[in-house]
């Protein structure tokens, strides 16, 4: 139809049934599967036959067309929902971590603080602890006194070729004064004291724990010499 023959008139009703009147007054009717496809395929042919004067008239409302981007709307909606769920999850996970105000500040602050080490700085003069504040643990205090001497006068030992201890492992049951001893070393040495829990280095997100370790040591390097106290190291 239309491609190989000339049509004088045609119309399409509400049921997508097309009625064709050929130039020899023959009438043909059949069901259209999709009026939109019919219009796209036959639009040029219809226009050409109208110009030639063969097609006198027709009754066809051009189908409603939508912008090209409408087809992408379902995908955009799905992406927006996924981002919203992710945002809610991250917001709850980082709640209370200290973030900036506003949408931009909130997002940047949350994501930035999420990978920051949650250290507690105990360098306040009023909160300093000394060996005299620790009851008992005489042997431990005597051994840690060497660390204090290293921190107070590192050049004295480096000239002799000695190396400052990289760390001290305090082992004991909860409540035996491990944290207090570490604070006392910082107080006697007059250096900053950073406290963090080993569980803060273990996260469900890959790379967050390692990022916090790097952030902790970068902060410590800026205030070196200092003491980093990692509580519950067995959690790492």
mmCIF file of C-alpha atoms in Angstrom:
data_model
loop_
_atom_site.group_PDB
_atom_site.id
_atom_site.type_symbol
_atom_site.label_atom_id
_atom_site.label_comp_id
_atom_site.label_asym_id
_atom_site.label_seq_id
_atom_site.Cartn_x
_atom_site.Cartn_y
_atom_site.Cartn_z
ATOM 1 C CA UNK A 1 0.000 0.000 0.000
ATOM 2 C CA UNK A 2 1.254 3.473 -0.978
ATOM 3 C CA UNK A 3 4.633 2.204 -2.147
ATOM 4 C CA UNK A 4 3.441 0.517 -5.350
ATOM 5 C CA UNK A 5 -0.005 2.013 -5.794
ATOM 6 C CA UNK A 6 -1.740 5.352 -5.618
ATOM 7 C CA UNK A 7 -4.432 6.142 -3.041
ATOM 8 C CA UNK A 8 -7.112 8.785 -3.282
ATOM 9 C CA UNK A 9 -8.146 8.877 0.365
ATOM 10 C CA UNK A 10 -7.491 7.061 3.626
ATOM 11 C CA UNK A 11 -8.468 7.440 7.238
ATOM 12 C CA UNK A 12 -7.607 5.755 10.524
ATOM 13 C CA UNK A 13 -10.218 5.396 13.249
ATOM 14 C CA UNK A 14 -9.756 5.130 17.000
ATOM 15 C CA UNK A 15 -9.290 1.354 16.800
ATOM 16 C CA UNK A 16 -6.281 1.748 14.486
ATOM 17 C CA UNK A 17 -8.276 0.409 11.548
ATOM 18 C CA UNK A 18 -7.235 2.045 8.291
ATOM 19 C CA UNK A 19 -9.756 2.498 5.499
ATOM 20 C CA UNK A 20 -8.213 3.042 2.060
ATOM 21 C CA UNK A 21 -9.980 4.306 -1.088
ATOM 22 C CA UNK A 22 -7.845 3.687 -4.142
ATOM 23 C CA UNK A 23 -7.943 5.757 -7.298
ATOM 24 C CA UNK A 24 -10.261 3.167 -8.861
ATOM 25 C CA UNK A 25 -12.649 3.612 -5.871
ATOM 26 C CA UNK A 26 -11.717 0.214 -4.457
ATOM 27 C CA UNK A 27 -12.090 0.211 -0.672
ATOM 28 C CA UNK A 28 -9.693 -1.756 1.523
ATOM 29 C CA UNK A 29 -9.617 -1.918 5.317
ATOM 30 C CA UNK A 30 -7.211 -3.627 7.697
ATOM 31 C CA UNK A 31 -5.870 -3.360 11.234
ATOM 32 C CA UNK A 32 -2.702 -1.410 11.945
ATOM 33 C CA UNK A 33 -0.353 -2.769 14.576
ATOM 34 C CA UNK A 34 1.164 0.614 15.431
ATOM 35 C CA UNK A 35 0.027 3.946 14.002
ATOM 36 C CA UNK A 36 3.308 5.566 15.033
ATOM 37 C CA UNK A 37 5.352 3.117 12.961
ATOM 38 C CA UNK A 38 2.943 3.560 10.040
ATOM 39 C CA UNK A 39 3.354 7.332 10.201
ATOM 40 C CA UNK A 40 7.161 7.133 10.313
ATOM 41 C CA UNK A 41 7.299 4.738 7.345
ATOM 42 C CA UNK A 42 4.671 6.413 5.157
ATOM 43 C CA UNK A 43 5.030 10.106 5.992
ATOM 44 C CA UNK A 44 7.273 10.832 3.001
ATOM 45 C CA UNK A 45 5.075 8.818 0.620
ATOM 46 C CA UNK A 46 1.920 10.563 1.840
ATOM 47 C CA UNK A 47 3.500 13.984 1.320
ATOM 48 C CA UNK A 48 4.684 13.040 -2.168
ATOM 49 C CA UNK A 49 1.244 11.813 -3.253
ATOM 50 C CA UNK A 50 -0.381 14.949 -1.859
ATOM 51 C CA UNK A 51 1.961 17.100 -3.930
ATOM 52 C CA UNK A 52 1.222 15.054 -7.037
ATOM 53 C CA UNK A 53 -2.488 15.528 -6.403
ATOM 54 C CA UNK A 54 -3.217 11.803 -6.332
ATOM 55 C CA UNK A 55 -4.038 11.758 -2.629
ATOM 56 C CA UNK A 56 -6.913 14.191 -2.233
ATOM 57 C CA UNK A 57 -7.301 14.034 1.518
ATOM 58 C CA UNK A 58 -6.634 11.850 4.539
ATOM 59 C CA UNK A 59 -7.567 11.637 8.171
ATOM 60 C CA UNK A 60 -4.524 10.904 10.302
ATOM 61 C CA UNK A 61 -3.460 12.626 13.473
ATOM 62 C CA UNK A 62 0.331 12.577 13.830
ATOM 63 C CA UNK A 63 1.201 10.469 16.866
ATOM 64 C CA UNK A 64 2.475 12.206 19.953
ATOM 65 C CA UNK A 65 6.240 12.137 20.071
ATOM 66 C CA UNK A 66 8.439 12.607 23.120
ATOM 67 C CA UNK A 67 11.921 14.125 23.384
ATOM 68 C CA UNK A 68 14.808 11.693 22.994
ATOM 69 C CA UNK A 69 15.820 12.057 26.633
ATOM 70 C CA UNK A 70 12.506 10.677 27.885
ATOM 71 C CA UNK A 71 13.720 7.142 27.161
ATOM 72 C CA UNK A 72 16.575 7.671 29.629
ATOM 73 C CA UNK A 73 14.319 8.755 32.499
ATOM 74 C CA UNK A 74 13.896 5.252 34.011
ATOM 75 C CA UNK A 75 17.669 4.816 34.166
ATOM 76 C CA UNK A 76 18.137 8.262 35.694
ATOM 77 C CA UNK A 77 15.497 7.534 38.341
ATOM 78 C CA UNK A 78 17.197 4.259 39.284
ATOM 79 C CA UNK A 79 20.579 6.010 39.586
ATOM 80 C CA UNK A 80 19.093 8.792 41.730
ATOM 81 C CA UNK A 81 17.497 6.235 44.064
ATOM 82 C CA UNK A 82 20.776 4.325 44.403
ATOM 83 C CA UNK A 83 22.695 7.534 45.165
ATOM 84 C CA UNK A 84 20.063 8.547 47.738
ATOM 85 C CA UNK A 85 20.298 5.165 49.490
ATOM 86 C CA UNK A 86 24.093 5.346 49.438
ATOM 87 C CA UNK A 87 23.987 8.881 50.846
ATOM 88 C CA UNK A 88 21.681 7.838 53.692
ATOM 89 C CA UNK A 89 23.911 4.881 54.511
ATOM 90 C CA UNK A 90 27.076 6.999 54.551
ATOM 91 C CA UNK A 91 25.336 9.699 56.626
ATOM 92 C CA UNK A 92 24.389 7.184 59.292
ATOM 93 C CA UNK A 93 27.821 5.549 59.234
ATOM 94 C CA UNK A 94 29.579 8.884 59.776
ATOM 95 C CA UNK A 95 27.048 10.390 62.180
ATOM 96 C CA UNK A 96 28.700 12.237 64.975
ATOM 97 C CA UNK A 97 32.102 12.403 63.285
ATOM 98 C CA UNK A 98 32.038 16.221 63.107
ATOM 99 C CA UNK A 99 31.074 17.596 59.716
ATOM 100 C CA UNK A 100 30.620 20.977 58.067
ATOM 101 C CA UNK A 101 27.336 22.681 57.425
ATOM 102 C CA UNK A 102 25.369 22.851 54.207
ATOM 103 C CA UNK A 103 24.985 20.291 51.474
ATOM 104 C CA UNK A 104 28.452 20.728 49.982
ATOM 105 C CA UNK A 105 30.133 21.105 53.358
ATOM 106 C CA UNK A 106 28.178 18.176 54.745
ATOM 107 C CA UNK A 107 29.117 15.825 51.928
ATOM 108 C CA UNK A 108 32.737 16.925 51.763
ATOM 109 C CA UNK A 109 33.077 16.978 55.537
ATOM 110 C CA UNK A 110 31.458 13.587 56.005
ATOM 111 C CA UNK A 111 33.512 11.875 53.320
ATOM 112 C CA UNK A 112 36.689 13.563 54.526
ATOM 113 C CA UNK A 113 36.153 12.751 58.202
ATOM 114 C CA UNK A 114 35.101 9.213 57.333
ATOM 115 C CA UNK A 115 38.679 8.361 56.338
ATOM 116 C CA UNK A 116 40.291 10.439 59.091
ATOM 117 C CA UNK A 117 41.799 8.793 62.149
ATOM 118 C CA UNK A 118 39.614 9.289 65.231
ATOM 119 C CA UNK A 119 42.457 10.278 67.513
ATOM 120 C CA UNK A 120 42.148 11.854 70.924
ATOM 121 C CA UNK A 121 44.823 14.406 71.732
ATOM 122 C CA UNK A 122 45.805 14.377 75.378
ATOM 123 C CA UNK A 123 48.361 17.177 75.452
ATOM 124 C CA UNK A 124 46.406 19.549 77.695
ATOM 125 C CA UNK A 125 48.576 20.747 80.586
ATOM 126 C CA UNK A 126 45.726 20.307 83.061
ATOM 127 C CA UNK A 127 45.263 16.675 82.053
ATOM 128 C CA UNK A 128 48.915 15.647 81.988
ATOM 129 C CA UNK A 129 49.799 12.479 83.848
ATOM 130 C CA UNK A 130 53.139 11.691 85.457
ATOM 131 C CA UNK A 131 54.689 8.558 86.892
ATOM 132 C CA UNK A 132 53.851 9.857 90.352
ATOM 133 C CA UNK A 133 50.170 9.580 89.425
ATOM 134 C CA UNK A 134 50.508 5.866 88.667
ATOM 135 C CA UNK A 135 50.234 3.636 91.712
ATOM 136 C CA UNK A 136 52.431 0.551 91.665
ATOM 137 C CA UNK A 137 53.905 -0.809 88.422
ATOM 138 C CA UNK A 138 57.393 0.123 89.628
ATOM 139 C CA UNK A 139 59.206 -2.178 87.210
ATOM 140 C CA UNK A 140 57.192 -0.927 84.268
ATOM 141 C CA UNK A 141 57.842 2.700 85.180
ATOM 142 C CA UNK A 142 61.560 2.004 85.496
ATOM 143 C CA UNK A 143 61.693 0.450 82.030
ATOM 144 C CA UNK A 144 59.625 3.241 80.509
ATOM 145 C CA UNK A 145 61.935 5.818 82.082
ATOM 146 C CA UNK A 146 64.451 4.926 79.378
ATOM 147 C CA UNK A 147 61.899 5.902 76.735
ATOM 148 C CA UNK A 148 61.363 9.201 78.538
ATOM 149 C CA UNK A 149 65.097 9.908 78.431
ATOM 150 C CA UNK A 150 65.167 9.131 74.721
ATOM 151 C CA UNK A 151 62.324 11.557 74.049
ATOM 152 C CA UNK A 152 63.738 14.315 76.250
ATOM 153 C CA UNK A 153 67.239 14.272 74.825
ATOM 154 C CA UNK A 154 67.373 12.248 71.594
ATOM 155 C CA UNK A 155 70.621 13.835 70.387
ATOM 156 C CA UNK A 156 72.480 12.478 73.415
ATOM 157 C CA UNK A 157 71.703 8.917 72.408
ATOM 158 C CA UNK A 158 71.961 9.394 68.640
ATOM 159 C CA UNK A 159 75.532 10.652 69.063
ATOM 160 C CA UNK A 160 76.357 7.348 70.720
ATOM 161 C CA UNK A 161 74.749 5.424 67.854
ATOM 162 C CA UNK A 162 71.715 4.365 69.876
ATOM 163 C CA UNK A 163 68.283 4.190 68.294
ATOM 164 C CA UNK A 164 65.105 5.405 69.906
ATOM 165 C CA UNK A 165 62.630 2.541 70.489
ATOM 166 C CA UNK A 166 59.946 2.487 67.809
ATOM 167 C CA UNK A 167 57.318 1.222 70.188
ATOM 168 C CA UNK A 168 56.477 -0.469 73.460
ATOM 169 C CA UNK A 169 53.973 -3.291 73.855
ATOM 170 C CA UNK A 170 51.934 -3.090 77.051
ATOM 171 C CA UNK A 171 50.170 -6.342 77.850
ATOM 172 C CA UNK A 172 47.707 -6.858 80.656
ATOM 173 C CA UNK A 173 44.113 -7.299 81.677
ATOM 174 C CA UNK A 174 41.705 -4.360 81.359
ATOM 175 C CA UNK A 175 42.043 -1.817 84.144
ATOM 176 C CA UNK A 176 45.672 -2.548 85.022
ATOM 177 C CA UNK A 177 46.883 0.923 84.041
ATOM 178 C CA UNK A 178 48.263 0.483 80.524
ATOM 179 C CA UNK A 179 46.688 3.689 79.225
ATOM 180 C CA UNK A 180 47.734 5.613 82.322
ATOM 181 C CA UNK A 181 51.332 4.461 81.895
ATOM 182 C CA UNK A 182 51.361 5.611 78.275
ATOM 183 C CA UNK A 183 49.990 9.011 79.293
ATOM 184 C CA UNK A 184 52.607 9.226 82.028
ATOM 185 C CA UNK A 185 55.397 8.679 79.490
ATOM 186 C CA UNK A 186 54.003 11.558 77.410
ATOM 187 C CA UNK A 187 53.650 13.733 80.505
ATOM 188 C CA UNK A 188 57.178 13.062 81.741
ATOM 189 C CA UNK A 189 58.597 13.618 78.240
ATOM 190 C CA UNK A 190 56.540 16.726 77.538
ATOM 191 C CA UNK A 191 55.368 15.455 74.152
ATOM 192 C CA UNK A 192 51.864 15.228 72.630
ATOM 193 C CA UNK A 193 49.862 12.083 73.341
ATOM 194 C CA UNK A 194 47.541 10.605 70.688
ATOM 195 C CA UNK A 195 45.106 7.883 71.661
ATOM 196 C CA UNK A 196 43.170 5.703 69.229
ATOM 197 C CA UNK A 197 41.451 2.331 69.340
ATOM 198 C CA UNK A 198 42.602 -0.548 67.158
ATOM 199 C CA UNK A 199 39.015 -1.205 66.125
ATOM 200 C CA UNK A 200 38.986 2.156 64.294
ATOM 201 C CA UNK A 201 41.440 0.696 61.781
ATOM 202 C CA UNK A 202 39.052 -2.102 60.846
ATOM 203 C CA UNK A 203 36.174 -1.003 58.583
ATOM 204 C CA UNK A 204 33.755 -2.702 56.231
ATOM 205 C CA UNK A 205 34.904 -0.365 53.446
ATOM 206 C CA UNK A 206 38.086 -1.380 51.668
ATOM 207 C CA UNK A 207 40.874 1.150 52.150
ATOM 208 C CA UNK A 208 39.257 3.169 54.963
ATOM 209 C CA UNK A 209 41.301 1.490 57.695
ATOM 210 C CA UNK A 210 44.562 2.016 55.809
ATOM 211 C CA UNK A 211 43.606 5.637 55.173
ATOM 212 C CA UNK A 212 43.094 6.206 58.891
ATOM 213 C CA UNK A 213 46.494 4.699 59.678
ATOM 214 C CA UNK A 214 48.153 7.046 57.189
ATOM 215 C CA UNK A 215 46.249 10.034 58.554
ATOM 216 C CA UNK A 216 47.226 9.168 62.122
ATOM 217 C CA UNK A 217 50.935 8.974 61.359
ATOM 218 C CA UNK A 218 50.851 12.092 59.173
ATOM 219 C CA UNK A 219 49.325 13.996 62.088
ATOM 220 C CA UNK A 220 51.920 12.576 64.463
ATOM 221 C CA UNK A 221 54.813 13.543 62.169
ATOM 222 C CA UNK A 222 53.663 17.172 62.245
ATOM 223 C CA UNK A 223 54.004 17.243 66.054
ATOM 224 C CA UNK A 224 56.991 14.902 66.424
ATOM 225 C CA UNK A 225 58.279 13.820 68.821
ATOM 226 C CA UNK A 226 55.044 12.430 70.199
ATOM 227 C CA UNK A 227 53.454 9.242 71.471
ATOM 228 C CA UNK A 228 50.759 7.258 69.659
ATOM 229 C CA UNK A 229 48.826 4.966 71.965
ATOM 230 C CA UNK A 230 46.825 2.281 70.134
ATOM 231 C CA UNK A 231 44.377 0.631 72.499
ATOM 232 C CA UNK A 232 43.026 -2.859 71.797
ATOM 233 C CA UNK A 233 45.725 -3.533 69.205
ATOM 234 C CA UNK A 234 44.540 -7.145 69.007
ATOM 235 C CA UNK A 235 41.471 -5.893 67.079
ATOM 236 C CA UNK A 236 43.633 -5.070 64.043
#
